[in-house]
mmCIF file of C-alpha atoms and ligand atoms in Angstrom:
data_model
loop_
_atom_site.group_PDB
_atom_site.id
_atom_site.type_symbol
_atom_site.label_atom_id
_atom_site.label_comp_id
_atom_site.label_asym_id
_atom_site.label_seq_id
_atom_site.Cartn_x
_atom_site.Cartn_y
_atom_site.Cartn_z
ATOM 1 C CA MET E 106 -10.549 78.988 -187.910
ATOM 2 C CA SER E 107 -9.770 75.402 -188.454
ATOM 3 C CA ASP E 108 -11.962 72.820 -190.394
ATOM 4 C CA THR E 109 -13.574 70.465 -187.959
ATOM 5 C CA SER E 110 -12.999 66.520 -187.806
ATOM 6 C CA ASP E 111 -15.909 65.397 -189.734
ATOM 7 C CA GLY E 112 -14.547 67.950 -192.468
ATOM 8 C CA GLN E 113 -17.201 70.263 -192.287
ATOM 9 C CA PRO E 114 -15.661 73.752 -192.306
ATOM 10 C CA ASN E 115 -16.352 75.981 -189.400
ATOM 11 C CA SER E 116 -14.870 78.973 -190.804
ATOM 12 C CA ALA E 117 -18.270 80.651 -192.291
ATOM 13 C CA PHE E 118 -19.194 81.316 -188.843
ATOM 14 C CA THR E 119 -17.990 84.419 -187.084
ATOM 15 C CA PRO E 120 -16.511 83.862 -184.005
ATOM 16 C CA ARG E 121 -18.438 83.805 -180.956
ATOM 17 C CA VAL E 122 -18.135 82.726 -177.174
ATOM 18 C CA PHE E 123 -21.076 81.007 -175.210
ATOM 19 C CA SER E 124 -21.137 79.751 -171.874
ATOM 20 C CA GLY E 125 -23.230 79.290 -168.921
ATOM 21 C CA ILE E 126 -23.644 78.490 -165.323
ATOM 22 C CA GLN E 127 -26.189 77.233 -163.259
ATOM 23 C CA PRO E 128 -27.856 79.163 -160.505
ATOM 24 C CA SER E 129 -28.256 76.395 -158.291
ATOM 25 C CA GLY E 130 -26.890 77.900 -155.305
ATOM 26 C CA GLY E 131 -23.542 79.142 -154.081
ATOM 27 C CA LEU E 132 -20.035 79.819 -156.343
ATOM 28 C CA THR E 133 -17.303 77.770 -155.678
ATOM 29 C CA LEU E 134 -13.499 78.141 -156.489
ATOM 30 C CA GLY E 135 -13.849 75.577 -158.930
ATOM 31 C CA ASN E 136 -16.830 77.726 -160.862
ATOM 32 C CA TYR E 137 -14.562 80.861 -160.593
ATOM 33 C CA LEU E 138 -11.436 78.785 -161.935
ATOM 34 C CA GLY E 139 -12.920 76.902 -164.231
ATOM 35 C CA ALA E 140 -15.321 79.315 -165.482
ATOM 36 C CA LEU E 141 -15.457 83.083 -164.455
ATOM 37 C CA LYS E 142 -12.184 83.768 -164.257
ATOM 38 C CA ARG E 143 -11.537 82.639 -168.054
ATOM 39 C CA PHE E 144 -14.486 84.562 -169.008
ATOM 40 C CA ALA E 145 -13.136 87.994 -167.716
ATOM 41 C CA ASP E 146 -9.654 87.339 -169.118
ATOM 42 C CA SER E 147 -11.222 86.341 -172.139
ATOM 43 C CA GLN E 148 -13.127 89.182 -172.744
ATOM 44 C CA ASP E 149 -10.726 92.167 -174.332
ATOM 45 C CA GLN E 150 -10.008 89.280 -177.190
ATOM 46 C CA GLY E 151 -12.224 91.186 -179.737
ATOM 47 C CA VAL E 152 -14.893 88.147 -179.928
ATOM 48 C CA GLN E 153 -18.332 88.686 -178.933
ATOM 49 C CA SER E 154 -18.995 86.677 -175.793
ATOM 50 C CA VAL E 155 -22.492 85.881 -174.368
ATOM 51 C CA TYR E 156 -22.886 84.326 -170.812
ATOM 52 C CA CYS E 157 -26.306 83.018 -169.475
ATOM 53 C CA MET E 158 -27.263 82.043 -165.964
ATOM 54 C CA VAL E 159 -28.915 78.922 -166.712
ATOM 55 C CA ASP E 160 -31.946 78.853 -164.719
ATOM 56 C CA MET E 161 -33.946 76.804 -166.958
ATOM 57 C CA HIS E 162 -31.397 74.152 -166.364
ATOM 58 C CA ALA E 163 -31.145 74.780 -162.668
ATOM 59 C CA ILE E 164 -34.944 73.425 -162.274
ATOM 60 C CA THR E 165 -34.231 69.925 -163.480
ATOM 61 C CA VAL E 166 -33.757 69.368 -160.209
ATOM 62 C CA TRP E 167 -35.865 70.955 -157.207
ATOM 63 C CA GLN E 168 -35.640 74.534 -156.596
ATOM 64 C CA ASP E 169 -37.415 76.657 -153.964
ATOM 65 C CA PRO E 170 -38.966 79.597 -155.978
ATOM 66 C CA ASP E 171 -37.367 82.154 -153.682
ATOM 67 C CA ALA E 172 -33.683 80.898 -153.853
ATOM 68 C CA LEU E 173 -33.872 80.435 -157.113
ATOM 69 C CA ARG E 174 -34.761 84.404 -157.700
ATOM 70 C CA ARG E 175 -31.904 84.832 -155.187
ATOM 71 C CA GLN E 176 -29.075 82.812 -156.349
ATOM 72 C CA THR E 177 -29.971 83.919 -159.875
ATOM 73 C CA ARG E 178 -29.226 87.510 -158.768
ATOM 74 C CA GLU E 179 -26.279 86.154 -156.851
ATOM 75 C CA LEU E 180 -25.007 84.464 -159.742
ATOM 76 C CA THR E 181 -25.109 87.874 -161.912
ATOM 77 C CA ALA E 182 -23.320 89.608 -159.075
ATOM 78 C CA GLY E 183 -20.675 86.790 -159.297
ATOM 79 C CA PHE E 184 -20.272 87.166 -163.193
ATOM 80 C CA ILE E 185 -19.515 91.143 -162.417
ATOM 81 C CA ALA E 186 -17.478 90.853 -159.343
ATOM 82 C CA SER E 187 -15.080 88.206 -160.913
ATOM 83 C CA GLY E 188 -14.721 91.039 -163.697
ATOM 84 C CA VAL E 189 -17.289 90.210 -166.798
ATOM 85 C CA ASP E 190 -18.537 93.533 -167.774
ATOM 86 C CA PRO E 191 -22.255 93.458 -168.753
ATOM 87 C CA GLU E 192 -21.380 95.943 -171.419
ATOM 88 C CA LYS E 193 -18.372 94.296 -173.247
ATOM 89 C CA SER E 194 -20.153 90.935 -172.728
ATOM 90 C CA ILE E 195 -23.991 90.007 -173.016
ATOM 91 C CA LEU E 196 -25.143 88.833 -169.368
ATOM 92 C CA PHE E 197 -28.679 87.533 -169.150
ATOM 93 C CA ASN E 198 -30.535 84.803 -167.895
ATOM 94 C CA GLN E 199 -31.926 81.628 -170.031
ATOM 95 C CA SER E 200 -35.742 81.831 -168.881
ATOM 96 C CA GLN E 201 -36.037 85.549 -170.282
ATOM 97 C CA VAL E 202 -35.063 84.305 -173.901
ATOM 98 C CA ALA E 203 -37.590 81.877 -174.923
ATOM 99 C CA GLU E 204 -35.676 80.675 -178.079
ATOM 100 C CA HIS E 205 -33.414 78.807 -175.802
ATOM 101 C CA ALA E 206 -36.269 76.284 -175.112
ATOM 102 C CA GLN E 207 -38.007 76.556 -178.921
ATOM 103 C CA LEU E 208 -34.896 75.014 -180.075
ATOM 104 C CA ALA E 209 -34.145 72.573 -177.552
ATOM 105 C CA TRP E 210 -37.573 70.955 -178.619
ATOM 106 C CA ILE E 211 -36.333 70.679 -181.889
ATOM 107 C CA PHE E 212 -32.978 69.195 -180.723
ATOM 108 C CA ASN E 213 -35.088 66.550 -178.677
ATOM 109 C CA CYS E 214 -36.337 65.461 -181.840
ATOM 110 C CA VAL E 215 -32.851 65.206 -183.276
ATOM 111 C CA ALA E 216 -30.984 64.002 -180.199
ATOM 112 C CA ARG E 217 -31.446 60.176 -179.410
ATOM 113 C CA MET E 218 -32.399 58.416 -176.041
ATOM 114 C CA GLY E 219 -29.241 56.597 -176.136
ATOM 115 C CA TRP E 220 -27.456 59.337 -176.599
ATOM 116 C CA MET E 221 -28.756 60.831 -173.377
ATOM 117 C CA GLN E 222 -28.680 58.116 -170.943
ATOM 118 C CA ARG E 223 -24.812 57.714 -171.638
ATOM 119 C CA MET E 224 -24.363 60.804 -170.046
ATOM 120 C CA THR E 225 -22.145 60.885 -166.803
ATOM 121 C CA GLN E 226 -23.882 63.452 -165.218
ATOM 122 C CA TRP E 227 -27.357 62.120 -165.815
ATOM 123 C CA LYS E 228 -26.075 58.808 -164.336
ATOM 124 C CA ASP E 229 -24.726 60.943 -161.346
ATOM 125 C CA LYS E 230 -27.592 63.150 -160.520
ATOM 126 C CA ALA E 231 -30.558 60.553 -161.223
ATOM 127 C CA GLY E 232 -28.912 57.886 -159.274
ATOM 128 C CA LYS E 233 -30.494 54.235 -159.118
ATOM 129 C CA ASN E 234 -33.614 55.682 -158.723
ATOM 130 C CA THR E 235 -34.171 57.073 -162.750
ATOM 131 C CA GLN E 236 -37.758 56.251 -163.010
ATOM 132 C CA ASN E 237 -38.440 59.280 -160.367
ATOM 133 C CA ALA E 238 -35.933 61.911 -162.514
ATOM 134 C CA SER E 239 -37.377 64.588 -163.804
ATOM 135 C CA LEU E 240 -37.546 64.213 -167.781
ATOM 136 C CA GLY E 241 -35.637 67.469 -168.012
ATOM 137 C CA LEU E 242 -32.782 66.106 -166.235
ATOM 138 C CA LEU E 243 -32.260 63.496 -169.086
ATOM 139 C CA ALA E 244 -33.109 66.056 -171.754
ATOM 140 C CA TYR E 245 -30.754 68.298 -169.990
ATOM 141 C CA PRO E 246 -27.828 68.112 -172.825
ATOM 142 C CA ALA E 247 -30.565 68.956 -175.651
ATOM 143 C CA LEU E 248 -31.123 72.106 -173.898
ATOM 144 C CA MET E 249 -27.553 72.799 -173.451
ATOM 145 C CA ALA E 250 -26.739 72.658 -177.075
ATOM 146 C CA ALA E 251 -29.714 74.675 -178.082
ATOM 147 C CA ASP E 252 -28.217 77.495 -175.555
ATOM 148 C CA ILE E 253 -24.981 77.326 -177.671
ATOM 149 C CA LEU E 254 -26.125 76.727 -181.235
ATOM 150 C CA VAL E 255 -29.099 79.527 -181.102
ATOM 151 C CA TYR E 256 -26.304 81.572 -180.889
ATOM 152 C CA HIS E 257 -24.211 79.893 -183.542
ATOM 153 C CA ALA E 258 -21.397 79.652 -180.700
ATOM 154 C CA THR E 259 -18.101 78.572 -181.981
ATOM 155 C CA HIS E 260 -16.166 78.530 -178.583
ATOM 156 C CA VAL E 261 -17.513 77.619 -175.172
ATOM 157 C CA PRO E 262 -15.241 77.782 -172.315
ATOM 158 C CA VAL E 263 -15.992 75.616 -169.345
ATOM 159 C CA GLY E 264 -14.319 73.042 -166.955
ATOM 160 C CA GLU E 265 -13.189 69.709 -167.892
ATOM 161 C CA ASP E 266 -16.530 67.770 -166.362
ATOM 162 C CA GLN E 267 -18.446 69.904 -169.242
ATOM 163 C CA LYS E 268 -16.930 68.167 -172.078
ATOM 164 C CA GLN E 269 -18.672 65.235 -172.695
ATOM 165 C CA HIS E 270 -21.797 67.812 -173.014
ATOM 166 C CA LEU E 271 -19.860 69.560 -175.340
ATOM 167 C CA GLU E 272 -19.041 66.429 -177.394
ATOM 168 C CA LEU E 273 -22.975 65.741 -177.493
ATOM 169 C CA THR E 274 -23.504 69.636 -178.780
ATOM 170 C CA ARG E 275 -21.386 68.378 -181.784
ATOM 171 C CA ASP E 276 -22.977 65.106 -182.582
ATOM 172 C CA ILE E 277 -26.342 67.285 -182.192
ATOM 173 C CA ALA E 278 -24.797 69.918 -184.642
ATOM 174 C CA ILE E 279 -23.638 67.054 -186.969
ATOM 175 C CA LYS E 280 -27.168 65.305 -186.951
ATOM 176 C CA PHE E 281 -29.034 68.231 -187.813
ATOM 177 C CA ASN E 282 -27.000 69.352 -190.571
ATOM 178 C CA ASN E 283 -27.044 65.801 -192.026
ATOM 179 C CA ASP E 284 -30.537 65.370 -191.609
ATOM 180 C CA TYR E 285 -31.822 68.669 -193.312
ATOM 181 C CA GLY E 286 -28.571 68.997 -195.843
ATOM 182 C CA VAL E 287 -27.236 72.242 -194.444
ATOM 183 C CA ASN E 288 -24.524 73.505 -192.848
ATOM 184 C CA PHE E 289 -26.223 75.566 -190.550
ATOM 185 C CA PHE E 290 -24.979 75.160 -187.247
ATOM 186 C CA PRO E 291 -21.214 75.191 -186.288
ATOM 187 C CA ILE E 292 -19.372 72.525 -184.841
ATOM 188 C CA THR E 293 -18.660 74.038 -181.672
ATOM 189 C CA GLU E 294 -15.307 74.252 -179.668
ATOM 190 C CA PRO E 295 -14.965 73.040 -176.292
ATOM 191 C CA VAL E 296 -12.344 75.618 -174.774
ATOM 192 C CA ILE E 297 -11.105 73.784 -171.671
ATOM 193 C CA GLU E 298 -7.615 74.986 -170.560
ATOM 194 C CA GLY E 299 -5.512 76.719 -167.829
ATOM 195 C CA ALA E 300 -4.142 75.268 -164.884
ATOM 196 C CA ALA E 301 -7.418 74.799 -163.102
ATOM 197 C CA THR E 302 -9.826 72.849 -165.559
ATOM 198 C CA ARG E 303 -10.791 70.429 -162.736
ATOM 199 C CA VAL E 304 -10.467 71.953 -159.123
ATOM 200 C CA MET E 305 -10.831 68.977 -156.636
ATOM 201 C CA SER E 306 -12.509 68.531 -153.782
ATOM 202 C CA LEU E 307 -10.201 69.867 -150.487
ATOM 203 C CA ARG E 308 -10.900 66.756 -148.613
ATOM 204 C CA ASP E 309 -10.481 64.005 -151.157
ATOM 205 C CA GLY E 310 -8.327 64.268 -154.506
ATOM 206 C CA SER E 311 -10.613 62.135 -156.735
ATOM 207 C CA ARG E 312 -13.329 64.090 -156.516
ATOM 208 C CA LYS E 313 -14.358 67.284 -158.031
ATOM 209 C CA MET E 314 -15.078 70.282 -156.015
ATOM 210 C CA SER E 315 -18.572 70.946 -155.839
ATOM 211 C CA LYS E 316 -21.212 73.097 -154.644
ATOM 212 C CA SER E 317 -23.433 69.864 -153.780
ATOM 213 C CA ASP E 318 -20.815 68.088 -151.674
ATOM 214 C CA PRO E 319 -22.275 67.674 -148.472
ATOM 215 C CA SER E 320 -19.180 68.997 -146.659
ATOM 216 C CA ASP E 321 -18.482 72.520 -147.052
ATOM 217 C CA MET E 322 -14.996 72.062 -146.026
ATOM 218 C CA SER E 323 -14.356 70.452 -149.545
ATOM 219 C CA ARG E 324 -14.897 73.588 -150.996
ATOM 220 C CA ILE E 325 -14.275 77.463 -151.373
ATOM 221 C CA ASN E 326 -17.453 79.354 -151.710
ATOM 222 C CA LEU E 327 -16.958 82.907 -153.275
ATOM 223 C CA THR E 328 -18.937 84.384 -150.333
ATOM 224 C CA ASP E 329 -16.382 83.035 -147.846
ATOM 225 C CA ASP E 330 -14.635 85.208 -145.647
ATOM 226 C CA ALA E 331 -11.066 85.536 -145.242
ATOM 227 C CA ASP E 332 -10.855 83.192 -141.963
ATOM 228 C CA THR E 333 -12.821 80.603 -143.496
ATOM 229 C CA ILE E 334 -11.113 80.710 -146.829
ATOM 230 C CA ALA E 335 -7.799 80.263 -144.797
ATOM 231 C CA GLN E 336 -8.989 77.788 -142.187
ATOM 232 C CA LYS E 337 -10.253 75.530 -145.407
ATOM 233 C CA ILE E 338 -6.952 75.836 -146.829
ATOM 234 C CA ARG E 339 -5.343 75.008 -143.725
ATOM 235 C CA LYS E 340 -7.222 71.792 -143.317
ATOM 236 C CA ALA E 341 -7.036 70.762 -146.893
ATOM 237 C CA ARG E 342 -6.219 66.889 -147.090
ATOM 238 C CA THR E 343 -2.306 66.537 -148.242
ATOM 239 C CA ASP E 344 0.550 64.050 -147.985
ATOM 240 C CA PRO E 345 3.506 64.319 -145.650
ATOM 241 C CA GLU E 346 5.889 64.759 -148.530
ATOM 242 C CA PRO E 347 7.344 68.446 -149.349
ATOM 243 C CA LEU E 348 6.325 69.614 -152.717
ATOM 244 C CA PRO E 349 8.876 68.060 -155.407
ATOM 245 C CA ASP E 350 10.949 69.653 -158.151
ATOM 246 C CA THR E 351 9.235 68.962 -160.972
ATOM 247 C CA ALA E 352 5.535 68.684 -162.303
ATOM 248 C CA GLU E 353 6.014 65.208 -163.098
ATOM 249 C CA GLY E 354 6.602 64.585 -159.399
ATOM 250 C CA LEU E 355 2.864 65.884 -158.883
ATOM 251 C CA ALA E 356 1.179 62.789 -161.012
ATOM 252 C CA GLU E 357 0.495 60.598 -158.049
ATOM 253 C CA ARG E 358 -0.188 62.954 -155.718
ATOM 254 C CA PRO E 359 -3.942 64.404 -156.420
ATOM 255 C CA GLU E 360 -4.023 66.484 -153.218
ATOM 256 C CA ALA E 361 -0.779 68.363 -153.607
ATOM 257 C CA ARG E 362 -1.675 68.519 -157.282
ATOM 258 C CA ASN E 363 -4.584 70.250 -156.825
ATOM 259 C CA LEU E 364 -3.178 73.002 -154.186
ATOM 260 C CA VAL E 365 -0.551 73.358 -157.011
ATOM 261 C CA ASN E 366 -2.949 73.916 -159.693
ATOM 262 C CA ILE E 367 -5.115 76.434 -157.248
ATOM 263 C CA TYR E 368 -2.249 78.239 -156.784
ATOM 264 C CA ALA E 369 -0.996 78.655 -160.222
ATOM 265 C CA ALA E 370 -4.792 79.839 -161.669
ATOM 266 C CA LEU E 371 -5.104 82.169 -158.771
ATOM 267 C CA ALA E 372 -1.698 83.844 -159.711
ATOM 268 C CA ASN E 373 -2.006 83.484 -163.542
ATOM 269 C CA LEU E 374 1.337 81.303 -163.298
ATOM 270 C CA THR E 375 2.152 77.968 -164.938
ATOM 271 C CA VAL E 376 2.234 74.761 -162.465
ATOM 272 C CA ASP E 377 5.884 74.466 -163.572
ATOM 273 C CA GLN E 378 6.308 78.316 -162.337
ATOM 274 C CA VAL E 379 4.773 77.543 -159.239
ATOM 275 C CA ILE E 380 7.110 74.434 -158.585
ATOM 276 C CA ALA E 381 10.268 76.575 -159.271
ATOM 277 C CA ASP E 382 9.253 78.916 -156.827
ATOM 278 C CA HIS E 383 8.122 76.203 -154.154
ATOM 279 C CA ALA E 384 10.152 73.048 -154.650
ATOM 280 C CA GLY E 385 10.955 71.157 -151.561
ATOM 281 C CA GLN E 386 8.857 73.251 -149.345
ATOM 282 C CA GLN E 387 6.316 71.271 -146.598
ATOM 283 C CA PHE E 388 2.706 72.244 -146.656
ATOM 284 C CA GLY E 389 3.178 74.107 -143.254
ATOM 285 C CA THR E 390 4.610 76.676 -145.734
ATOM 286 C CA PHE E 391 2.812 75.886 -149.052
ATOM 287 C CA LYS E 392 -0.592 76.119 -147.376
ATOM 288 C CA PRO E 393 -0.225 79.404 -145.604
ATOM 289 C CA ALA E 394 1.411 81.421 -149.105
ATOM 290 C CA LEU E 395 -1.747 79.689 -150.759
ATOM 291 C CA ALA E 396 -4.094 80.808 -148.075
ATOM 292 C CA ASP E 397 -2.735 84.660 -148.615
ATOM 293 C CA LEU E 398 -3.036 84.412 -152.123
ATOM 294 C CA ALA E 399 -6.725 82.794 -151.754
ATOM 295 C CA VAL E 400 -8.022 85.769 -149.719
ATOM 296 C CA ALA E 401 -6.379 88.129 -151.843
ATOM 297 C CA LYS E 402 -7.875 87.438 -154.865
ATOM 298 C CA LEU E 403 -11.279 86.512 -153.645
ATOM 299 C CA GLU E 404 -11.837 88.623 -150.826
ATOM 300 C CA PRO E 405 -12.730 91.589 -153.043
ATOM 301 C CA ILE E 406 -14.938 89.428 -155.465
ATOM 302 C CA SER E 407 -17.237 88.437 -152.094
ATOM 303 C CA THR E 408 -16.986 92.227 -150.748
ATOM 304 C CA GLU E 409 -18.178 93.251 -154.497
ATOM 305 C CA MET E 410 -21.046 90.694 -154.847
ATOM 306 C CA LYS E 411 -22.628 91.287 -151.503
ATOM 307 C CA ARG E 412 -22.497 95.430 -152.330
ATOM 308 C CA LEU E 413 -24.088 94.431 -155.959
ATOM 309 C CA THR E 414 -26.661 92.236 -154.531
ATOM 310 C CA ALA E 415 -27.643 95.075 -152.532
ATOM 311 C CA ASP E 416 -29.694 96.389 -155.268
ATOM 312 C CA PRO E 417 -31.401 93.461 -156.753
ATOM 313 C CA GLY E 418 -33.502 96.077 -159.124
ATOM 314 C CA GLU E 419 -29.937 97.281 -160.788
ATOM 315 C CA ILE E 420 -29.165 93.431 -161.320
ATOM 316 C CA ASP E 421 -32.770 92.901 -162.966
ATOM 317 C CA ALA E 422 -32.351 95.854 -164.917
ATOM 318 C CA ILE E 423 -28.574 94.464 -166.326
ATOM 319 C CA LEU E 424 -30.497 90.834 -166.680
ATOM 320 C CA ARG E 425 -33.358 92.677 -168.885
ATOM 321 C CA ARG E 426 -30.890 94.154 -171.316
ATOM 322 C CA GLY E 427 -28.839 91.686 -171.710
ATOM 323 C CA SER E 428 -32.031 89.257 -172.439
ATOM 324 C CA GLU E 429 -32.863 92.111 -175.352
ATOM 325 C CA ARG E 430 -29.352 92.260 -176.702
ATOM 326 C CA ALA E 431 -29.037 87.941 -176.508
ATOM 327 C CA ARG E 432 -32.579 87.854 -178.308
ATOM 328 C CA GLU E 433 -31.355 89.927 -180.901
ATOM 329 C CA ILE E 434 -29.019 87.296 -181.919
ATOM 330 C CA ALA E 435 -30.999 84.268 -181.030
ATOM 331 C CA ALA E 436 -34.398 85.275 -183.034
ATOM 332 C CA PRO E 437 -33.322 84.986 -186.594
ATOM 333 C CA ILE E 438 -31.344 81.925 -185.786
ATOM 334 C CA LEU E 439 -34.378 80.202 -184.682
ATOM 335 C CA ALA E 440 -36.464 81.846 -187.523
ATOM 336 C CA LYS E 441 -34.020 80.060 -189.836
ATOM 337 C CA THR E 442 -34.285 76.734 -188.009
ATOM 338 C CA TYR E 443 -38.009 76.829 -188.046
ATOM 339 C CA GLU E 444 -37.738 77.246 -191.708
ATOM 340 C CA ILE E 445 -35.064 74.289 -192.278
ATOM 341 C CA VAL E 446 -37.392 72.091 -190.574
ATOM 342 C CA GLY E 447 -40.491 72.890 -192.797
ATOM 343 C CA MET E 448 -42.727 74.860 -189.880
ATOM 344 C CA VAL E 449 -44.899 76.905 -191.502
ATOM 345 C CA ARG E 450 -44.567 80.654 -190.111
HETATM 346 P P1 LIG V 1873 -22.415 74.393 -163.788
HETATM 347 O O1 LIG V 1873 -23.214 75.387 -163.159
HETATM 348 O O2 LIG V 1873 -22.126 73.135 -163.050
HETATM 349 O O3 LIG V 1873 -20.511 74.766 -163.400
HETATM 350 C C1 LIG V 1873 -20.397 76.164 -164.234
HETATM 351 C C2 LIG V 1873 -19.051 75.676 -164.641
HETATM 352 O O4 LIG V 1873 -18.103 75.784 -163.650
HETATM 353 C C3 LIG V 1873 -17.071 74.833 -164.161
HETATM 354 N N1 LIG V 1873 -16.930 74.106 -162.822
HETATM 355 C C4 LIG V 1873 -15.837 73.674 -162.390
HETATM 356 N N2 LIG V 1873 -14.614 74.261 -163.290
HETATM 357 C C5 LIG V 1873 -13.497 73.376 -162.463
HETATM 358 N N3 LIG V 1873 -13.175 72.883 -161.184
HETATM 359 C C6 LIG V 1873 -14.432 72.400 -160.804
HETATM 360 N N4 LIG V 1873 -14.486 71.773 -159.703
HETATM 361 C C7 LIG V 1873 -15.778 72.875 -161.317
HETATM 362 N N5 LIG V 1873 -16.842 72.940 -161.175
HETATM 363 C C8 LIG V 1873 -17.515 73.669 -161.933
HETATM 364 C C9 LIG V 1873 -18.003 74.067 -165.138
HETATM 365 O O5 LIG V 1873 -17.287 72.887 -165.920
HETATM 366 C C10 LIG V 1873 -18.847 75.162 -165.923
HETATM 367 O O6 LIG V 1873 -17.815 75.789 -167.115
HETATM 368 N N6 LIG V 1873 -24.263 72.336 -167.979
HETATM 369 C C11 LIG V 1873 -23.462 73.286 -167.385
HETATM 370 C C12 LIG V 1873 -24.194 74.593 -167.452
HETATM 371 C C13 LIG V 1873 -24.400 75.089 -168.762
HETATM 372 C C14 LIG V 1873 -23.660 75.324 -170.190
HETATM 373 C C15 LIG V 1873 -24.529 75.559 -171.193
HETATM 374 C C16 LIG V 1873 -22.205 75.506 -170.217
HETATM 375 C C17 LIG V 1873 -25.877 74.987 -169.431
HETATM 376 N N7 LIG V 1873 -25.885 75.370 -171.055
HETATM 377 C C18 LIG V 1873 -23.913 75.994 -172.368
HETATM 378 C C19 LIG V 1873 -21.578 76.200 -171.427
HETATM 379 C C20 LIG V 1873 -22.502 76.192 -172.199
HETATM 380 C C21 LIG V 1873 -23.443 73.529 -165.881
HETATM 381 O O7 LIG V 1873 -24.239 72.650 -165.104
HETATM 382 O O8 LIG V 1873 -22.405 73.968 -165.518
#
C-alpha cells in the first residue's frame, strides 16, 4: 500500500475494508449503487470486510424505538439481498460492539470543535437552530472515525457525500498519532469510485437522491415494486435534447447525466459504453430501457428482502454472530489505545 500524504507509511497495516449505513429508514438506489452493490462486488478480492448497521449514528436525530429495530433488521436484509455474504464479510450492528462508543469518546477529546462545526452534514442537518440539535449530531464524525479506526480499517468504500467525514477521520488519526508520538492508527483511504458515486434526485439533478427528501418520486427505494420503479423513471425530470454522442456532452445536463450514470452502474458498464449504445436516443426510448434494467436488477433484491425480514430471529442471530467476530478485532485495538492514552487497566 502506498505511503500517505503526510509521509506516514500505511504499509504496516493489513488491508481491511470497513463501511457503515444508517438504519434510519428506507434504502435508496443511491445507497445501493454508492455502497451496497460495491460491497458485494468487492467481497471476493481477498480483503477482510466489516460492514455495520450504524444504529448509534441513526439516533443523532429522533428515531422511534420500534421503527429503529425494524429498520435495522430491514437494512441487514438489504445487505444480504444485495449480495453481501455474512459468512465472507462481518455484518453487525454498531450498538452491539461497545468499543465503537468507547473509542469515540477518546476521539471526542482529540477532534476540535472547529472541525466538527465545519462539516457540511452538520450544517445541513442542524439547520439554523443549532442550539436545539443533539450534541450527538455535532460529535457524529468522531463516532464515524471510531467505527473505522477501531478496526484499523485502511479502505472505506462510500458515496461522494461521505468524503468530508473521511477526511476528518484522517485528521483525527494524524492528530492522535502525533499527540501520542505513535504510528498506531492508519490513515484511511476513501474509496469513492464507479459511475454512481453520487446518485441525484429524479426530480432535481442538483440534489442528491436521499431517503429524507419529502418527495417519494425523487428516489427509487429498494422496496419499490416493478410498476413504481418504472413510473418513477418515466416521470424523472429530463431535458428535451436527445442523448449526446460523447460523455462530455452530458457535462451541462445534470438530469441526463444522472440517468446515464444510473444505467452504467446498474449494467456494470462505463458511461462511455452506455453513450456508445444509446447516442442520439430520445428519453422516450432511453427511459423505458432504463426502467427495464432497473426492474430486472432491483426486483430480485426487494423480493429477497421481504423473504429475509419475515424471519427476524435469523437476522438477529446473524447480527449477534457478526458482533462477536467484530469484537475480536476491535477489543485488542481499543485496549492498546487505552494503554497509549494512559488509562490504568
Ligand atoms: P448513509 O447511511 O447516509 O449512506 C450509506 C451509504 O450510501 C451512500 N449514499 C449514496 N451514494 C451515492 N449516491 C447517493 N445519492 C447516496 N446516498 C447515500 C453514502 O455515501 C454511504 O456510503 N455517515 C454514514 C454512515 C457511516 C459510515 C461510517 C460510513 C457511519 N460510520 C464509517 C463509512 C464508514 C452515513 O450517514 O451514510
